Short mmCIF file of C-alpha atoms in Angstrom, two decimals:
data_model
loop_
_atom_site.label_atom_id
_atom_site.label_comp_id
_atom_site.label_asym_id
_atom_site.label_seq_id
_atom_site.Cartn_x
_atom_site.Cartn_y
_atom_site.Cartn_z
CA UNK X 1 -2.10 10.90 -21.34
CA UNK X 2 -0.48 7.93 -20.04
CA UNK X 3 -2.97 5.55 -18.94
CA UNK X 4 -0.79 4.54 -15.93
CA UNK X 5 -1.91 7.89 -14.37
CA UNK X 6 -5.67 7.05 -14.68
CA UNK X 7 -7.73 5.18 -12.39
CA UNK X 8 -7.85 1.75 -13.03
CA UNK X 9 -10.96 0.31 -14.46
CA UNK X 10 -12.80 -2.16 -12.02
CA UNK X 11 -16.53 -3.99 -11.75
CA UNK X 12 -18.84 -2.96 -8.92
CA UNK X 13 -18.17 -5.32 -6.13
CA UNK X 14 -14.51 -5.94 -6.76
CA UNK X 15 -12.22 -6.37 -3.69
CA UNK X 16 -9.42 -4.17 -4.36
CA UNK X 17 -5.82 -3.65 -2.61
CA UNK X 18 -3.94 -0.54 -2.77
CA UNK X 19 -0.37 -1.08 -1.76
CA UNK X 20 1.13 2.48 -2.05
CA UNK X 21 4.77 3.64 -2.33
CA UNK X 22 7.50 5.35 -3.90
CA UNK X 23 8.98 2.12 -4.74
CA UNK X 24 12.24 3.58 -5.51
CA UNK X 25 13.03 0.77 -6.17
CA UNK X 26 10.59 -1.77 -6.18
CA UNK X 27 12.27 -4.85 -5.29
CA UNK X 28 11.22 -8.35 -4.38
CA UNK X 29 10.00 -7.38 -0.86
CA UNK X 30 7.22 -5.30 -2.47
CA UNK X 31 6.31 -8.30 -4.51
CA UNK X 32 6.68 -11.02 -1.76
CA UNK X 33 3.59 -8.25 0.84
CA UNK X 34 1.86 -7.90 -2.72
CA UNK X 35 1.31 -11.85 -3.65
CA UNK X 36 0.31 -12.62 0.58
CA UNK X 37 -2.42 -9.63 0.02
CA UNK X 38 -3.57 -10.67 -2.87
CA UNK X 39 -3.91 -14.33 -1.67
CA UNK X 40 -4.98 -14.12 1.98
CA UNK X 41 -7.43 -11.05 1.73
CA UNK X 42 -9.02 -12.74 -1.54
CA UNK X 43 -8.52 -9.82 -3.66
CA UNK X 44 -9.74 -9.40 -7.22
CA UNK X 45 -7.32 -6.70 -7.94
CA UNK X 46 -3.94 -5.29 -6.52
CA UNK X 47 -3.47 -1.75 -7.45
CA UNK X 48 -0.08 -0.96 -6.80
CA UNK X 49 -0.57 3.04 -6.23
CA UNK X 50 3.04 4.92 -7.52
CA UNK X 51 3.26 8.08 -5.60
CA UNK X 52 4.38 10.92 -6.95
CA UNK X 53 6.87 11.47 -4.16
CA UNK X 54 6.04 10.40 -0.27
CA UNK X 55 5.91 14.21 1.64
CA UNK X 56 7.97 12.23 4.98
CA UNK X 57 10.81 11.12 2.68
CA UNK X 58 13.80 13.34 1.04
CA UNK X 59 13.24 13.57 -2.98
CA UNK X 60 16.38 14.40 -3.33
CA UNK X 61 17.04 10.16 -4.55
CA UNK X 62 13.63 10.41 -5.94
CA UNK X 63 13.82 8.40 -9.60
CA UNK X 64 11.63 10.13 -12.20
CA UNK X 65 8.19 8.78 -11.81
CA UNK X 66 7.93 7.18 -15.01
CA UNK X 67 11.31 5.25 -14.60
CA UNK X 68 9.95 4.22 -11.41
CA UNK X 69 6.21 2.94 -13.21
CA UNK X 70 8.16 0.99 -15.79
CA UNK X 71 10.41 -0.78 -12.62
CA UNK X 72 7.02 -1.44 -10.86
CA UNK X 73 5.23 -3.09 -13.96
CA UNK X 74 8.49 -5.26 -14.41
CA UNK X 75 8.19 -6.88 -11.13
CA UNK X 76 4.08 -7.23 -11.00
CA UNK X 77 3.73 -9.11 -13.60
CA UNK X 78 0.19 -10.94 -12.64
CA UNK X 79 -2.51 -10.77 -14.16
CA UNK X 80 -4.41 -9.34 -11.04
CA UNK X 81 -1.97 -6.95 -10.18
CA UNK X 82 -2.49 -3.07 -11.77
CA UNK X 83 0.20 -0.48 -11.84
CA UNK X 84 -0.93 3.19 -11.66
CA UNK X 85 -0.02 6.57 -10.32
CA UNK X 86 -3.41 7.39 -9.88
CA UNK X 87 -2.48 10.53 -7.34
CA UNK X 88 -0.74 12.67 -10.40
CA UNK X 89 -4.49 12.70 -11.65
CA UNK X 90 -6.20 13.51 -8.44
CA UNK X 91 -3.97 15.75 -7.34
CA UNK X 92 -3.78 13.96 -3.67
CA UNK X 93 -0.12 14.14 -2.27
CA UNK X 94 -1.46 12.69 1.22
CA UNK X 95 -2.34 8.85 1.31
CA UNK X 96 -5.38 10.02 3.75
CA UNK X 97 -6.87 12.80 1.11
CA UNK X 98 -5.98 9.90 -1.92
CA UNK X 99 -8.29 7.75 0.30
CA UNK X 100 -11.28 10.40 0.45
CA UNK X 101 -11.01 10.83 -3.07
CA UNK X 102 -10.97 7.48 -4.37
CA UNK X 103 -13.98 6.48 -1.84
CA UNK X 104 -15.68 9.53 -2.97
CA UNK X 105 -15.44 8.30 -6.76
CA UNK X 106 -15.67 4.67 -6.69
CA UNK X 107 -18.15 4.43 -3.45
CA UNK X 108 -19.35 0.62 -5.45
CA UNK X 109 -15.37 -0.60 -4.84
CA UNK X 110 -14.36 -2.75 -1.64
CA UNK X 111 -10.96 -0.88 -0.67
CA UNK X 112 -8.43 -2.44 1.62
CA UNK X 113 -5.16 -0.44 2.65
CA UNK X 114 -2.19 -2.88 2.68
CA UNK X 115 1.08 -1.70 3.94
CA UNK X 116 4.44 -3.39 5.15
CA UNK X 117 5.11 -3.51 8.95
CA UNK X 118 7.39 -1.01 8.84
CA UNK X 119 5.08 1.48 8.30
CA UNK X 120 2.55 0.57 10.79
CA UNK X 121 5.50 1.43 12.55
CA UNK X 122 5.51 4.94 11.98
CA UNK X 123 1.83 5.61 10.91
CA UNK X 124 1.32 7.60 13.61
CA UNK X 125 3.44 10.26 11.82
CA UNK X 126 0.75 10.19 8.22
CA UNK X 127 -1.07 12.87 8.22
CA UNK X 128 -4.67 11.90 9.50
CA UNK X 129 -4.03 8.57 10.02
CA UNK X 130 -7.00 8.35 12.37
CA UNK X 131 -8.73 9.10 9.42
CA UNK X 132 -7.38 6.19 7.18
CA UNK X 133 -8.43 3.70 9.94
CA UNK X 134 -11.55 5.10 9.94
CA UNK X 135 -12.01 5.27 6.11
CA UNK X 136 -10.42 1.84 4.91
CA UNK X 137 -10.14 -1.59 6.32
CA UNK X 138 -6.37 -1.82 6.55
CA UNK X 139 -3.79 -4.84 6.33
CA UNK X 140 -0.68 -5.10 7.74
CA UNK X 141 1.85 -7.68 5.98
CA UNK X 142 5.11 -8.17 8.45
CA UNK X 143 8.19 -7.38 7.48
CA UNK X 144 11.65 -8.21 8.62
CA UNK X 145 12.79 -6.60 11.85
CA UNK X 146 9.21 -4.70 11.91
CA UNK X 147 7.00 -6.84 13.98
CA UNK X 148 7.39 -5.74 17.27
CA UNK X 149 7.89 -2.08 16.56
CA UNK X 150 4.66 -2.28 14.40
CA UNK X 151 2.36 -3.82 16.81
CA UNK X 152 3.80 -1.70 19.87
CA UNK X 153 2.87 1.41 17.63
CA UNK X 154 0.43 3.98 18.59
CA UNK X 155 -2.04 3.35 15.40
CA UNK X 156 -1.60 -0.52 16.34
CA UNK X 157 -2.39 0.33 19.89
CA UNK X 158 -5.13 3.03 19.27
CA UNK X 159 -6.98 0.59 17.16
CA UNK X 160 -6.26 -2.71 19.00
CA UNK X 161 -9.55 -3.52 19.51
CA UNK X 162 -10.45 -3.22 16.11
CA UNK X 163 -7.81 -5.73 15.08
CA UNK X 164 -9.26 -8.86 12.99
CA UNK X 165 -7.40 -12.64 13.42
CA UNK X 166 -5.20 -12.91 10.23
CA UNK X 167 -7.40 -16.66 10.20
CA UNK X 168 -10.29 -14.69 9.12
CA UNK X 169 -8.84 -12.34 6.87
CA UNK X 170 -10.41 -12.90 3.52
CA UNK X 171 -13.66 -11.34 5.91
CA UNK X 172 -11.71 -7.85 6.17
CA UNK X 173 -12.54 -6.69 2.48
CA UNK X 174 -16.06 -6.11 3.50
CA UNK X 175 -15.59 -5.42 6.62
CA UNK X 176 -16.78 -1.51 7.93
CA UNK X 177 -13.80 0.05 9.18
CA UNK X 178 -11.91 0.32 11.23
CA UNK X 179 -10.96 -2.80 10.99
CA UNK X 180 -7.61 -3.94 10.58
CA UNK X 181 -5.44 -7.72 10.05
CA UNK X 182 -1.51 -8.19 10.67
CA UNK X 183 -0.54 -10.93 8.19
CA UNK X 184 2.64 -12.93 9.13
CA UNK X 185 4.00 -15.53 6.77
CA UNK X 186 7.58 -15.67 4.85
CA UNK X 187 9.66 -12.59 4.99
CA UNK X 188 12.06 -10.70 2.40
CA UNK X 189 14.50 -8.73 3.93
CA UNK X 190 15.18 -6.43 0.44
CA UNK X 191 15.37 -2.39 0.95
CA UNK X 192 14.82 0.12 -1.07
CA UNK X 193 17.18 2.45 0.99
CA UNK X 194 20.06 -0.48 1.11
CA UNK X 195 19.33 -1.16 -2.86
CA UNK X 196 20.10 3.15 -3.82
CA UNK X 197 23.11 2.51 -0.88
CA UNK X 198 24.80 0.03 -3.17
CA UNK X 199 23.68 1.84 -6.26
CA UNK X 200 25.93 5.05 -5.32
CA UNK X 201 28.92 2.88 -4.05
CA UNK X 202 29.65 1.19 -7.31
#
């Protein structure tokens, strides 16, 4: 089996990130919201989490997910930052159900959720997101365009007083949730959707 689809080893203790997308592609947005996680939430591992295919978006653009694995480990190259599709072994198509099964098995790991902007945008729209707010602490790293839309949101708004000061956000690790940080800092304005765009008009 290819390792990539296991879960990643890590100590009892460990702060660890899980940024999850299709990342198709990853680009140097993903990167730029990976290295301001990893440094302002004091993380001891990033796993970037591959899914299989997101259940809101059209697959029909959908790279194969190994292509898509070898893209991701090409731009995370750091030696705290883990590639995996984790979710082709647990059978979890849902971020929320991925969530209750990885806190299930490793109950000795300090999760954190970290997510672009945009998609605190439309969060409201996961399924259960309640219950990701109330499983994970959860960090928010802006985006361009995405800050206003994302913190006039209904999660942002549901959960506003659960919101931590991005000053204290190396606390949010170990924090119970909910409990949630908006990080601002520089921006990268690559897409994903305008990088396939270009791809079919060459």
């Amino acid at each position: 089996m290819d390792p990539r689809l296991a879960i990643p080893h890590a100590e009892p203790g460990n702060r660890i990130g899980l940024f999850g997308g299709s990342f198709n592609p990853p680009h140097s947005g993903h990167r730029l919201v990976a290295d301001i996680a990893l440094a302002r939430l004091g993380l001891d591992r990033l796993w970037w989490l591959v899914t299989p295919g997101n259940p809101l978006k059209d697959h029909s653009e959908l790279a194969p997910l190994a292509r898509r694995l070898d893209a991701v480990e090409a731009i995370a190259r750091h030696p705290r930052m883990v590639v995996t599709a984790l979710e082709t072994q647990l059978g979890t198509a849902y971020s929320a159900r991925t969530l209750a099964r990885l806190t299930q098995l490793r109950p000795r790991l300090n999760f954190v959720w970290v997510m672009g902007a945009d998609n605190l945008a439309g969060f409201h729209r996961w399924q259960d997101w309640r219950g990701i707010f109330a499983r994970v602490p959860i960090a928010v790293v802006d985006r361009p365009g995405a800050t206003l839309p994302a913190l006039a949101s209904p999660a942002a708004q549901s959960f506003a007083g659960n919101r931590l000061d991005e000053a204290d956000a190396r606390l949010l690790p170990g924090m119970a949730p909910p409990a949630w940080t908006f990080l601002t800092g520089p921006r990268d304005a690559s897409s994903s959707t305008r990088i396939r765009a270009l791809a079919r008009d060459r």
